[in-house]
Coordinates of C-alpha atoms and ligand atoms in Angstrom, one line a residue:
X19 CA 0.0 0.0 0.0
X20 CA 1.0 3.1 -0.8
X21 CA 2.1 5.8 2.2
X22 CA -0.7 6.8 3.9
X23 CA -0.5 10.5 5.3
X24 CA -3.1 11.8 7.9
X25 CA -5.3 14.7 6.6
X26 CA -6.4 16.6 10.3
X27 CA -9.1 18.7 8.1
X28 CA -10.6 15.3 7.0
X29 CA -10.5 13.3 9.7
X30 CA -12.4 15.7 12.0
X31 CA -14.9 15.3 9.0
X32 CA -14.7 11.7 9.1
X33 CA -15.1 12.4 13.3
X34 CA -17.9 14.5 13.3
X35 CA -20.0 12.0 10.5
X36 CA -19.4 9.3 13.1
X37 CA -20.9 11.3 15.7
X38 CA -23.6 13.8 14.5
X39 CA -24.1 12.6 10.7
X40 CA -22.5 15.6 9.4
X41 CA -19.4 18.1 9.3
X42 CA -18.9 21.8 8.6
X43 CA -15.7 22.9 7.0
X44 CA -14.7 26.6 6.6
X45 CA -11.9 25.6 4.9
X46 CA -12.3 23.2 2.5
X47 CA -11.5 25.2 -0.6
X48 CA -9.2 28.1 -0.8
X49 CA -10.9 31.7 -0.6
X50 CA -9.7 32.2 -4.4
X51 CA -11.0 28.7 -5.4
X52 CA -14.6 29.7 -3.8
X53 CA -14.3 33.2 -5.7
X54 CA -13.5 31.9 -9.0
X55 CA -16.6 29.2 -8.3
X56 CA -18.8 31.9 -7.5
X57 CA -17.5 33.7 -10.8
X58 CA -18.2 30.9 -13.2
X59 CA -21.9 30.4 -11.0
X60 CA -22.9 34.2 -12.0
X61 CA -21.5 33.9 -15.7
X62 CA -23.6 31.1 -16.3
X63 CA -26.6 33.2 -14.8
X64 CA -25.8 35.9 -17.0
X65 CA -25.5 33.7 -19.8
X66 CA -29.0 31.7 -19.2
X67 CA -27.5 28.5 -19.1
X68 CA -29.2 27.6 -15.3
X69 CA -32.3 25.3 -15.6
X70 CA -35.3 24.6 -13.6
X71 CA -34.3 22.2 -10.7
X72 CA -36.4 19.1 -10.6
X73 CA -36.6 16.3 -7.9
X74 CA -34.8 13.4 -8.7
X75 CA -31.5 12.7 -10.1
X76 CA -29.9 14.2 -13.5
X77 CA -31.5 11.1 -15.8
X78 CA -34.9 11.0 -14.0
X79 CA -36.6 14.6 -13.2
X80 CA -39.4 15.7 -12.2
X81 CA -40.4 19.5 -11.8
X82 CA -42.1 20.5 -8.4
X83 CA -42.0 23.9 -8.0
X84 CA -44.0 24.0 -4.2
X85 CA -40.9 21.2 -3.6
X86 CA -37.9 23.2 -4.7
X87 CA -37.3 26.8 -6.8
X88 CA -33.7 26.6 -7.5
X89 CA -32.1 26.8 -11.0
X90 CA -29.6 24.4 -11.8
X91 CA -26.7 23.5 -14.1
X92 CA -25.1 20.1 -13.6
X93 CA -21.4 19.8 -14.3
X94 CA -19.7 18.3 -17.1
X95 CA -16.5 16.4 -16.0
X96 CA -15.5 16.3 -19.1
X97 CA -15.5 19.9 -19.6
X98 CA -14.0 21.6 -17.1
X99 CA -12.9 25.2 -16.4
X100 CA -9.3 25.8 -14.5
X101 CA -11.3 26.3 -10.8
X102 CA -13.2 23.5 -11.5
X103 CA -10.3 21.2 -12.1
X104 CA -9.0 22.1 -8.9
X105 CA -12.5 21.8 -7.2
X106 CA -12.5 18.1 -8.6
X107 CA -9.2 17.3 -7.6
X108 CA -9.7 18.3 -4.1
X109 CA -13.0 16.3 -4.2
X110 CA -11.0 13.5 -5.7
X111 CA -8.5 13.9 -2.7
X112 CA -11.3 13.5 -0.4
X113 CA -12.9 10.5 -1.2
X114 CA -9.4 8.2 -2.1
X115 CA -9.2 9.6 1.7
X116 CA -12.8 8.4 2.6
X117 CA -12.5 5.1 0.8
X118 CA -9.4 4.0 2.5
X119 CA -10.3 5.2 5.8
X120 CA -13.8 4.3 5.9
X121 CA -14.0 2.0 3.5
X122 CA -17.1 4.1 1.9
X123 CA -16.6 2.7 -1.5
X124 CA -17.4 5.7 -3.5
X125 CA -17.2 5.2 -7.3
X126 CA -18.9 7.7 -9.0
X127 CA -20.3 11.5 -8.0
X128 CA -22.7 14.1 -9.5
X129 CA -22.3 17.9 -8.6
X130 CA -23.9 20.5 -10.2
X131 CA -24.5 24.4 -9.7
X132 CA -27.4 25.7 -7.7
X133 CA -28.9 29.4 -7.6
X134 CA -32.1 30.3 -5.4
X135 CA -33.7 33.8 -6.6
X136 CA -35.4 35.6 -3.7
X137 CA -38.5 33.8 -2.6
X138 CA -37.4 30.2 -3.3
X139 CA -36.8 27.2 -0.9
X140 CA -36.3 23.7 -1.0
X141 CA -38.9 21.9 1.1
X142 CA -37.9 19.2 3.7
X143 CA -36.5 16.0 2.0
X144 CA -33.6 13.7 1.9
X145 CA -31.6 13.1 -1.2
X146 CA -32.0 9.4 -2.0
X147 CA -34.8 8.5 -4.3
X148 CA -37.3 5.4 -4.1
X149 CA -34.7 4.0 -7.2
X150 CA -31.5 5.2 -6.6
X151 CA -29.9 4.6 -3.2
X152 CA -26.5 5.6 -4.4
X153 CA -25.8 8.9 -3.5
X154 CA -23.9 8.2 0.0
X155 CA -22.5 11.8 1.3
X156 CA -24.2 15.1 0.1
X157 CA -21.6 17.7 -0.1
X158 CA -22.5 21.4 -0.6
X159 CA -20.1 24.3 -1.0
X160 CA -21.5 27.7 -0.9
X161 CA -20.4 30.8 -3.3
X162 CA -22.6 33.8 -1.6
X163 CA -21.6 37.0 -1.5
X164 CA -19.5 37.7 1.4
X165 CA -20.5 38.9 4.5
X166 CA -24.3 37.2 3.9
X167 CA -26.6 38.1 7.0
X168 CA -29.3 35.9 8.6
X169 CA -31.9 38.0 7.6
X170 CA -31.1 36.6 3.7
X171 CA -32.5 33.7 5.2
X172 CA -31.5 30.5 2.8
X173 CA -30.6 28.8 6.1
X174 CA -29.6 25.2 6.0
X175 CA -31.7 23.0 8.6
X176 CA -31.1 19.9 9.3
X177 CA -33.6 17.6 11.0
X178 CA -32.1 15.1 13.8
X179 CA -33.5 13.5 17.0
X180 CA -31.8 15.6 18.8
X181 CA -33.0 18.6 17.4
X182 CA -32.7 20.6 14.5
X183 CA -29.7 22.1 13.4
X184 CA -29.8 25.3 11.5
X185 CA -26.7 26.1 9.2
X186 CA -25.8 29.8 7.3
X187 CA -24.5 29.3 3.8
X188 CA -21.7 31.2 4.6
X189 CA -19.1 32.2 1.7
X190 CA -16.7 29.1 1.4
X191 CA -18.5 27.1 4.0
X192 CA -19.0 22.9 3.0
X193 CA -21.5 20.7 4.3
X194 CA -20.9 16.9 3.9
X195 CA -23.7 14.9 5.0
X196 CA -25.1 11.3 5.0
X197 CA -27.7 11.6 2.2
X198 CA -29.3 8.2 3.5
X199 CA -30.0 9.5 7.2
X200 CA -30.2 13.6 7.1
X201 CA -33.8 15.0 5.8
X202 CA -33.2 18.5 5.4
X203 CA -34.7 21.5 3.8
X204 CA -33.9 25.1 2.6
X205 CA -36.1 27.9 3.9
X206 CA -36.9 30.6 1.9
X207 CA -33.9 32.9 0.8
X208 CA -34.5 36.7 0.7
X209 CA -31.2 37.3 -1.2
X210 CA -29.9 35.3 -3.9
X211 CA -28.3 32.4 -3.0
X212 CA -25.6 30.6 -4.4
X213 CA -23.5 27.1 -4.4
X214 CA -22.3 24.0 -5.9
X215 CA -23.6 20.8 -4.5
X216 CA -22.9 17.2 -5.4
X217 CA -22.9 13.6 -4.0
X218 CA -20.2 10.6 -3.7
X219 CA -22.1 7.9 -5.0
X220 CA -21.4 4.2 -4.4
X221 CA -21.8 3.1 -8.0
X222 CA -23.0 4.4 -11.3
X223 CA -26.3 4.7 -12.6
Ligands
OGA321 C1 -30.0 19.9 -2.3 C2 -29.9 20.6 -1.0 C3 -28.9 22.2 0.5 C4 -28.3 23.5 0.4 O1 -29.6 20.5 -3.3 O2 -30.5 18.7 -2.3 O3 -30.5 20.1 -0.1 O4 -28.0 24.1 1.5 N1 -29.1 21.6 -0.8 O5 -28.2 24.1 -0.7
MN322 MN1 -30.9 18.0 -0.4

């Protein structure tokens, strides 16, 4: 086997999913990485390229809008801008990481863009479907504006036994979850709100 070296930042990820079910990481990506993320997020706004989100996975959609009223643009691995390469190759970091640790046996992933206009939300739901159990760890990396306040709303709540956590999509903040055991929702944003999400999927589909 190859050396193994010990990442701190991931394994207090890999500590906190063994305890709570998810991790925060305010340092995940670099602050330029996040900025030139953000700036590829708004071009593709100004160009029109976002669609409709719908619920389900990229192959089998259905549009909901009292679900969810975020616009989407999945990503293309095979065409990739400079930022995104280096997004990718830290997500590809991560999971050879998770896979030898934790033996999580992720093959495959799906990430794609996501902008809420003012007024949207994405209702209560966890993101495995009745025919896909795949998706394994929701990751979501947000590009807002710096400085975003509570009162943009957009908050990030997750529902657990315990109580329900409530999360601020903070510039360059991630959020890596168990998509099999976290429902969660988005309330209502006042402000537009930003990110790329994706999940670490134990196979293809
Ligand atoms: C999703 C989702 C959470 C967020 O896209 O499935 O739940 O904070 N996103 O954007
Ligand atoms: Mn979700």
């Amino acid at each position: 086997m190859d050396e193994f070296i010990v990442i701190p930042k991931y394994e207090k990820v890999i500590n906190d999913l063994l305890e709570q079910q998810y991790s925060i990481v305010e340092d995940f990506f670099s602050s330029a990485e996040v900025l030139a993320l953000r700036k590829i997020l708004l071009n593709k706004y100004e160009e029109d390229e976002l669609r409709k989100a719908a619920i389900g996975n990229q192959f089998n959609e259905q549009i909901i809008k009292s679900i969810r009223g975020d616009f989407i643009s999945w990503i293309d691995e095979k065409f990739l801008q400079e930022a995104e390469q280096c997004f990718f190759s830290k997500i590809d970091t991560f999971t050879t990481y998770m896979n030898r640790t934790c033996f999580l046996g992720i093959q495959d992933r799906e990430f794609h863009y996501a902008l809420y206009p003012k007024g949207t939300f994405y209702k209560k739901h966890l993101d495995t479907f009745q025919n896909d159990d795949s998706r394994k760890l929701s990751i979501v990396c947000y590009l807002n504006e710096e400085n975003w306040q509570p009162e943009y709303g957009g908050e990030l709540i997750l529902y657990k036994k315990e109580g329900d956590v409530t999360i601020y999509p903070l510039q360059g903040r991630v959020v890596i979850f168990e998509s099999q055991l976290i429902e969660h929702e988005v309330k209502p944003v006042e402000q537009m709100r930003l990110s790329i999400t994706g999940w670490l999927k134990t196979r293809k589909i």
